Coordinates of C-alpha atoms in Angstrom, one line a residue:
Chain A
M1 CA -0.5 -0.1 0.0
Y2 CA 2.0 3.1 0.9
T3 CA 4.9 1.8 -2.5
G4 CA 6.1 4.8 -3.8
L5 CA 7.1 7.2 -0.5
G6 CA 10.5 7.2 0.9
P7 CA 12.6 5.2 2.7
R8 CA 12.4 7.8 5.5
V9 CA 8.5 7.3 6.4
R10 CA 9.2 3.6 6.0
W11 CA 12.2 4.5 8.9
L12 CA 8.7 6.7 10.9
M13 CA 5.9 3.7 10.1
S14 CA 8.3 1.8 12.2
Q15 CA 7.4 0.8 16.4
I16 CA 8.5 4.1 17.9
F17 CA 6.9 2.5 20.7
S18 CA 8.7 -0.5 22.7
P19 CA 5.9 -2.4 24.4
S20 CA 8.7 -2.0 27.9
T21 CA 6.2 1.7 28.1
N22 CA 2.3 -0.5 27.3
P23 CA 2.0 0.4 31.3
L24 CA 2.4 3.7 30.6
S25 CA -0.5 4.7 27.9
K26 CA -2.6 2.9 30.4
I27 CA -1.6 5.5 32.8
S28 CA -1.2 8.1 30.2
I29 CA -5.1 7.8 29.7
V30 CA -6.3 7.9 33.4
A31 CA -3.9 11.2 33.5
V32 CA -4.9 12.7 30.9
A33 CA -8.7 12.3 31.7
L34 CA -8.1 13.3 35.5
L35 CA -6.0 16.6 34.5
A36 CA -8.4 17.9 31.4
G37 CA -11.4 17.3 34.5
G38 CA -9.5 18.9 37.7
G39 CA -9.0 21.7 35.3
G40 CA -12.7 21.9 33.7
L41 CA -13.6 22.1 38.0
A42 CA -10.9 24.1 38.4
L43 CA -12.3 26.5 35.7
W44 CA -16.3 25.7 37.2
E45 CA -14.8 26.7 40.6
V46 CA -12.6 30.3 39.7
N47 CA -16.3 31.2 37.0
S48 CA -18.3 30.8 40.7
S49 CA -15.6 32.4 42.3
P50 CA -16.4 35.6 43.8
F51 CA -13.5 36.9 41.6
V52 CA -16.1 36.1 38.6
S53 CA -19.5 36.1 40.2
R54 CA -18.9 39.3 42.0
A55 CA -20.7 37.1 45.2
N56 CA -19.9 38.2 48.9
Y57 CA -18.1 41.1 47.6
P58 CA -18.1 44.5 49.5
F59 CA -18.1 46.8 47.0
E60 CA -16.1 50.9 47.2
Q61 CA -19.3 53.0 47.0
P62 CA -18.8 56.8 47.5
V63 CA -20.6 56.9 50.9
P64 CA -20.3 54.3 53.0
F65 CA -24.2 53.5 53.2
S66 CA -24.6 51.1 56.2
H67 CA -27.8 49.1 55.6
K68 CA -28.0 47.4 58.6
H69 CA -26.9 50.9 60.7
H70 CA -30.2 52.2 58.5
V71 CA -32.3 49.1 58.4
A72 CA -31.9 47.0 61.4
G73 CA -31.3 50.0 64.1
L74 CA -33.4 53.0 62.5
G75 CA -36.2 49.9 60.8
L76 CA -36.8 51.4 57.7
D77 CA -38.7 50.3 55.8
C78 CA -37.0 49.0 51.5
R79 CA -39.4 51.5 50.1
Y80 CA -38.7 54.1 52.1
C81 CA -35.5 54.9 49.9
H82 CA -36.3 52.2 46.6
T83 CA -39.7 53.6 46.3
T84 CA -40.7 51.8 42.8
V85 CA -39.5 48.3 43.7
E86 CA -43.5 47.6 43.9
R87 CA -44.4 48.8 40.6
S88 CA -41.9 49.0 38.5
A89 CA -38.6 46.7 36.8
F90 CA -36.5 48.5 38.2
A91 CA -35.7 49.1 42.2
G92 CA -35.7 52.7 42.5
M93 CA -32.2 53.6 43.9
P94 CA -33.0 57.4 46.3
A95 CA -32.5 60.2 45.2
T96 CA -30.0 62.1 47.4
E97 CA -33.0 64.2 49.0
T98 CA -34.1 61.1 50.5
C99 CA -31.0 61.1 52.6
M100 CA -31.1 65.4 52.9
S101 CA -35.1 64.1 53.9
C102 CA -32.3 62.9 57.7
H103 CA -29.5 64.7 56.8
S104 CA -30.3 67.8 56.0
M105 CA -31.5 67.6 60.4
I106 CA -29.7 64.9 62.1
W107 CA -25.5 64.1 61.1
T108 CA -25.6 67.5 59.4
N109 CA -21.4 67.7 59.8
A110 CA -20.4 63.8 59.5
P111 CA -17.3 64.6 56.6
M112 CA -19.1 61.3 55.6
L113 CA -21.9 62.4 54.2
E114 CA -20.0 65.2 52.4
P115 CA -20.8 63.9 49.2
V116 CA -24.9 63.4 50.1
R117 CA -24.7 67.6 51.0
Q118 CA -22.1 68.3 47.4
S119 CA -24.9 66.6 45.8
W120 CA -27.7 68.7 46.9
A121 CA -25.9 71.9 46.9
T122 CA -24.5 71.4 42.9
G123 CA -27.5 69.5 42.2
K124 CA -25.3 66.3 39.9
S125 CA -26.6 62.7 41.7
L126 CA -24.0 61.2 43.6
E127 CA -23.0 58.0 41.8
W128 CA -22.9 54.8 43.0
N129 CA -21.6 52.2 41.7
R130 CA -23.3 49.2 40.9
V131 CA -23.2 45.5 43.0
H132 CA -26.3 43.6 41.2
D133 CA -25.7 44.1 38.1
L134 CA -27.2 41.0 35.1
P135 CA -26.0 40.6 31.6
G136 CA -27.6 43.3 29.2
F137 CA -29.0 40.0 26.8
V138 CA -30.9 39.2 30.5
Y139 CA -34.4 40.6 32.0
F140 CA -35.2 40.8 34.8
N141 CA -38.0 42.4 37.0
H142 CA -39.2 42.8 40.5
S143 CA -42.3 44.1 40.8
I144 CA -42.9 40.4 39.1
H145 CA -41.2 39.4 42.1
V146 CA -42.4 40.0 45.0
N147 CA -46.3 40.9 44.8
K148 CA -46.1 36.2 44.4
G149 CA -44.6 36.6 47.5
V150 CA -40.6 36.5 47.3
G151 CA -38.3 37.8 50.1
C152 CA -36.0 40.8 49.6
S153 CA -33.9 38.4 50.7
E154 CA -34.2 35.0 48.8
C155 CA -31.9 36.8 47.4
H156 CA -30.2 39.1 48.4
G157 CA -29.5 37.3 51.9
P158 CA -30.2 39.5 54.5
V159 CA -29.1 42.9 53.8
D160 CA -30.0 44.3 57.2
Q161 CA -27.1 42.7 58.1
M162 CA -24.3 44.8 55.8
P163 CA -21.9 47.1 57.0
L164 CA -21.4 47.4 53.1
M165 CA -24.1 45.8 50.4
Y166 CA -22.5 42.5 48.8
Q167 CA -24.1 40.4 46.3
A168 CA -25.4 37.2 48.2
N169 CA -25.4 34.8 45.5
T170 CA -23.7 34.0 41.3
L171 CA -27.0 35.3 39.6
Y172 CA -26.8 32.9 37.6
M173 CA -28.8 31.2 35.8
T174 CA -29.4 27.9 37.9
W175 CA -29.8 29.6 40.2
C176 CA -32.7 31.9 38.9
L177 CA -33.9 28.5 37.5
E178 CA -34.3 26.9 40.8
C179 CA -35.8 28.8 41.9
H180 CA -38.2 29.2 38.5
R181 CA -38.2 25.5 38.8
N182 CA -39.6 24.7 42.1
P183 CA -41.2 28.3 43.5
E184 CA -43.0 26.1 46.2
M185 CA -39.7 25.8 48.5
R186 CA -39.1 29.6 48.6
V187 CA -42.7 32.3 48.8
R188 CA -44.1 33.2 51.5
P189 CA -47.0 34.8 51.9
R190 CA -46.9 38.8 50.8
D191 CA -46.9 41.0 53.9
K192 CA -44.0 38.7 54.5
V193 CA -41.8 40.1 51.3
F194 CA -39.9 42.9 53.5
D195 CA -40.1 41.0 56.5
M196 CA -35.8 40.7 56.5
K197 CA -35.6 37.8 59.9
Y198 CA -38.2 35.6 57.5
K199 CA -37.6 32.0 58.4
H200 CA -38.8 29.5 56.1
P201 CA -41.6 27.1 58.1
E202 CA -40.7 23.4 58.9
N203 CA -44.7 22.7 56.3
Q204 CA -42.4 25.4 54.0
A205 CA -43.4 22.5 51.0
E206 CA -47.1 22.3 52.1
L207 CA -47.8 26.3 53.0
G208 CA -45.9 27.1 49.2
A209 CA -47.9 24.8 47.7
K210 CA -51.5 26.7 48.7
L211 CA -49.5 29.7 47.9
V212 CA -48.4 29.3 44.9
A213 CA -52.3 28.4 44.4
E214 CA -53.3 31.0 45.7
Y215 CA -51.6 33.3 44.2
K216 CA -51.7 31.4 40.8
I217 CA -48.0 31.1 40.3
Q218 CA -46.7 29.4 37.2
K219 CA -43.6 27.8 37.5
L220 CA -41.6 29.9 34.0
T221 CA -39.2 28.1 32.4
D222 CA -39.4 28.9 29.2
C223 CA -36.7 30.7 27.2
Y224 CA -38.0 33.5 25.9
T225 CA -39.2 34.5 30.2
C226 CA -36.0 36.1 30.1
H227 CA -34.4 36.9 27.3
R228 CA -36.7 38.2 25.3
Chain B
M1 CA -1.0 24.8 15.4
R2 CA -4.4 25.6 15.2
F3 CA -5.5 24.0 17.5
I4 CA -3.3 25.0 19.5
L5 CA -4.1 28.2 18.9
L6 CA -7.5 28.0 18.6
T7 CA -8.0 26.2 22.4
V8 CA -5.4 29.3 24.0
G9 CA -8.4 31.8 22.3
A10 CA -11.3 29.8 23.6
I11 CA -9.4 30.3 26.8
A12 CA -8.9 33.2 26.7
L13 CA -12.4 34.1 25.9
I14 CA -13.2 32.5 28.8
G15 CA -11.3 35.4 30.6
C16 CA -13.1 38.6 28.9
R17 CA -16.2 36.4 29.6
Q18 CA -18.1 39.2 32.0
D19 CA -17.3 41.8 29.7
M20 CA -18.9 40.6 26.5
H21 CA -21.8 40.6 28.6
D22 CA -21.8 44.8 29.0
Q23 CA -24.3 45.8 25.9
P24 CA -24.1 49.1 24.6
R25 CA -27.4 50.7 26.1
Y26 CA -28.2 52.6 28.8
R27 CA -30.7 51.4 31.9
L28 CA -32.2 53.7 33.9
N29 CA -30.0 56.2 36.1
S30 CA -27.2 54.5 34.5
A31 CA -24.7 57.2 33.6
S32 CA -23.8 59.1 30.5
D33 CA -21.4 60.8 29.5
F34 CA -23.5 61.8 25.9
W35 CA -24.9 64.4 28.2
S36 CA -24.2 67.4 30.1
D37 CA -25.6 66.5 33.1
G38 CA -23.9 63.2 33.1
R39 CA -27.4 61.6 33.6
A40 CA -28.7 58.4 30.7
A41 CA -32.9 59.3 32.1
R42 CA -33.8 62.3 30.3
P43 CA -36.0 65.0 31.5
A44 CA -39.8 65.8 29.2
V45 CA -38.7 68.3 26.8
K46 CA -40.9 71.8 28.1
G47 CA -44.7 72.2 27.2
T48 CA -44.7 67.7 26.2
V49 CA -46.6 65.7 28.6
A50 CA -46.6 61.9 28.5
R51 CA -49.0 59.7 27.7
G52 CA -51.5 60.0 30.9
M53 CA -48.9 62.3 32.5
L54 CA -52.1 64.6 31.7
K55 CA -53.0 66.1 35.0
T56 CA -56.6 68.3 34.8
D57 CA -57.4 67.5 38.4
A58 CA -56.2 70.7 39.8
G59 CA -57.7 69.3 43.3
L60 CA -56.0 65.9 42.5
Y61 CA -52.6 66.2 42.2
T62 CA -52.2 69.6 44.0
G63 CA -55.2 69.9 46.5
K64 CA -55.6 72.8 45.5
I65 CA -58.5 74.7 43.5
N66 CA -58.0 78.7 42.3
G67 CA -54.4 78.8 45.6
R68 CA -57.6 77.3 48.3
D69 CA -56.9 73.8 50.1
V70 CA -59.0 71.6 49.2
L71 CA -61.9 70.4 51.9
E72 CA -62.6 67.1 50.7
F73 CA -61.2 64.2 49.8
P74 CA -61.4 63.9 45.7
F75 CA -62.2 60.0 45.7
P76 CA -64.2 57.9 48.6
I77 CA -62.3 57.0 52.0
T78 CA -63.5 52.7 51.3
K79 CA -61.7 50.3 53.9
E80 CA -59.3 49.0 51.5
V81 CA -57.8 53.6 51.0
L82 CA -57.5 53.2 54.6
A83 CA -56.1 50.1 54.6
R84 CA -53.1 51.9 51.9
G85 CA -53.3 54.7 53.7
K86 CA -52.1 52.8 57.1
D87 CA -49.8 51.0 55.5
R88 CA -48.1 53.9 52.9
F89 CA -47.9 55.6 56.7
A90 CA -45.7 53.3 58.7
I91 CA -43.2 53.2 55.7
Y92 CA -43.0 56.4 54.9
C93 CA -44.5 59.4 58.0
T94 CA -43.3 56.1 61.4
P95 CA -39.4 56.9 60.9
C96 CA -40.1 61.2 62.4
H97 CA -44.0 61.2 62.7
G98 CA -44.1 58.2 65.3
L99 CA -46.9 54.8 64.9
T100 CA -49.5 57.6 67.0
G101 CA -48.2 60.6 65.0
H102 CA -47.0 61.7 68.0
G103 CA -44.1 62.8 67.0
D104 CA -42.6 60.3 68.6
G105 CA -40.2 57.9 66.0
M106 CA -37.6 56.4 65.6
I107 CA -35.4 59.4 63.9
V108 CA -36.1 61.0 67.0
T109 CA -34.7 59.6 69.2
R110 CA -30.9 59.9 67.3
G111 CA -31.3 63.2 67.7
L112 CA -34.5 64.8 64.9
K113 CA -35.2 67.8 66.8
N114 CA -39.5 67.1 67.9
P115 CA -41.8 66.9 64.4
P116 CA -45.3 68.0 65.1
S117 CA -48.1 66.5 66.8
Y118 CA -50.4 65.1 64.4
H119 CA -52.9 65.5 67.8
S120 CA -53.0 69.9 67.9
E121 CA -56.1 71.8 67.6
A122 CA -53.9 73.8 64.1
L123 CA -54.3 70.2 63.4
R124 CA -56.7 68.6 63.5
E125 CA -58.9 71.6 62.1
A126 CA -56.4 71.4 58.5
A127 CA -58.3 71.2 55.3
P128 CA -57.0 67.2 53.9
G129 CA -55.6 69.8 50.6
H130 CA -53.3 70.9 53.8
I131 CA -52.4 67.6 54.6
F132 CA -51.8 67.1 51.1
D133 CA -49.6 69.3 49.5
V134 CA -47.2 69.3 53.2
I135 CA -46.3 65.4 51.6
T136 CA -45.5 66.7 48.3
N137 CA -44.2 69.7 49.2
G138 CA -42.4 69.2 51.8
S139 CA -43.1 72.3 54.6
G140 CA -39.9 74.5 56.8
S141 CA -38.1 71.4 56.8
M142 CA -39.2 68.5 56.0
M143 CA -38.7 67.2 52.3
S144 CA -41.1 66.7 49.5
Y145 CA -42.2 62.9 49.4
G146 CA -44.2 63.8 46.2
A147 CA -41.5 62.1 44.0
R148 CA -41.1 59.2 46.1
I149 CA -45.2 58.2 46.7
P150 CA -47.7 58.6 44.3
V151 CA -50.6 60.5 44.1
K152 CA -53.1 58.7 45.7
D153 CA -51.2 56.6 47.8
R154 CA -50.9 60.3 49.4
W155 CA -54.3 61.1 50.0
A156 CA -54.6 57.7 51.5
I157 CA -52.0 58.5 54.1
V158 CA -54.2 61.6 54.6
A159 CA -57.3 59.4 55.4
Y160 CA -55.1 57.6 57.2
I161 CA -54.0 60.7 59.7
R162 CA -57.7 61.8 60.1
V163 CA -58.0 58.2 61.0
L164 CA -55.4 58.7 63.7
Q165 CA -56.0 62.0 64.5
Q166 CA -60.3 60.6 66.0
S167 CA -58.5 57.7 67.4
Q168 CA -56.3 60.1 70.0
N169 CA -59.7 62.6 70.5
V170 CA -63.0 60.4 71.2
K171 CA -65.2 62.3 73.6
L172 CA -66.4 59.9 75.6
A173 CA -71.0 60.6 74.4
Q174 CA -69.4 59.3 71.3
L175 CA -68.6 55.7 72.7
T176 CA -71.3 53.3 73.3
T177 CA -71.5 51.0 76.4
E178 CA -70.1 48.8 75.8
E179 CA -67.6 50.8 75.2
V180 CA -67.1 52.9 77.3
E181 CA -67.1 50.0 79.9
K182 CA -63.8 48.4 77.6
V183 CA -61.8 51.7 78.1
K184 CA -62.8 51.9 81.7
A185 CA -62.2 48.9 82.5
S186 CA -58.7 48.8 80.2
E187 CA -58.0 52.2 83.0
R188 CA -55.6 51.4 85.3
P189 CA -55.4 52.6 88.5
A190 CA -53.8 56.6 88.2
A191 CA -54.6 57.0 84.7
P192 CA -54.0 60.3 83.5
E193 CA -56.0 63.3 82.8
K194 CA -57.6 62.4 79.5
K195 CA -56.4 59.0 78.3
A196 CA -56.8 58.0 74.9
A197 CA -59.5 55.9 73.6
K198 CA -58.6 53.8 70.6
K199 CA -60.8 51.7 68.1
G200 CA -60.1 48.9 66.0
G201 CA -56.8 48.6 67.7
S202 CA -55.0 50.2 65.8
H203 CA -51.0 50.5 67.5

């Protein structure tokens, strides 16, 4: 069959590996599998690490605003500042006026609040760094979640214990889908949505099924729910 | 060789994953370096009216008709409206004015100079339109809540304040005998001069 090929090729065709290397080839198969697996695992780890997903990673802000102080300490409701969370896709970020409702009268000389006073004097918005940031091709809507009994803490974690805001979950697609497939395990009564201390009861499956029926909660897993 | 290039390329792409997720479009409240005020959200052009934003009913939207506070609520006050008002009052007003409107909210304990009690003669007699105007535009050192609370919710809060004022100012003669008994039973031996009777157990 190989007629016409030169002697060099014929040399190449000769046996390269001696029979003594046979165990090595078997080991190398396992090694390659392990390496690929390990590499994959490492990539997965990196991908779900705070560095990539931004979870559990406090952010620098122009003013070191503390939810712990304002929510747990002063008992302020989320909606005092995030005013549109019940009625629009966007939760709403507090205007400088909202901070000044109190800080024009108390802690008026605190150096920490200088950027707030600057913003009030000049009319230039405070620029908060976004902590949660879904990719541009994902559609998200707060109002539907809030009105169907999904609590803030379900997605944002213990906000009332955060001296600085961080993202408590990866916000990856698997994370969204985990709940969209089984909402009954994660819903709560509507009047508990803003309750940061809420704990799911022992009989969550039972209560959840009741709420799912009462609030007519669907299992939305079609791609176009979130990619539209 | 080509395989190596592809592999290196693919690995490099994994690295940029998050950046490729940011598409060149603005979201609500985004910053923009194009407009001089740095905001991507644009104010309405002068003289234009957005759909559903034509505010012809001055009484409803300003609490005033021809410059005078309206004396009547612009829509019927039902149980649902009062429940809504109670809920909104708790979110936006209690931090300073307190649950019962005595001006003893949480922020007062942190150094805020006392906001006035709603149970003064002047505020009891104030027209609904006046309280609506205070919420909408602020008053003295109190900031405006017009941008934070939708119009109907503001009226619901006004209605709930009326309930609070009633609850702290009930004359014995207005109560049924049963209620009088209840009030007497709840009165401690050394009762304060004029014990406030509460209806419906709100706070």
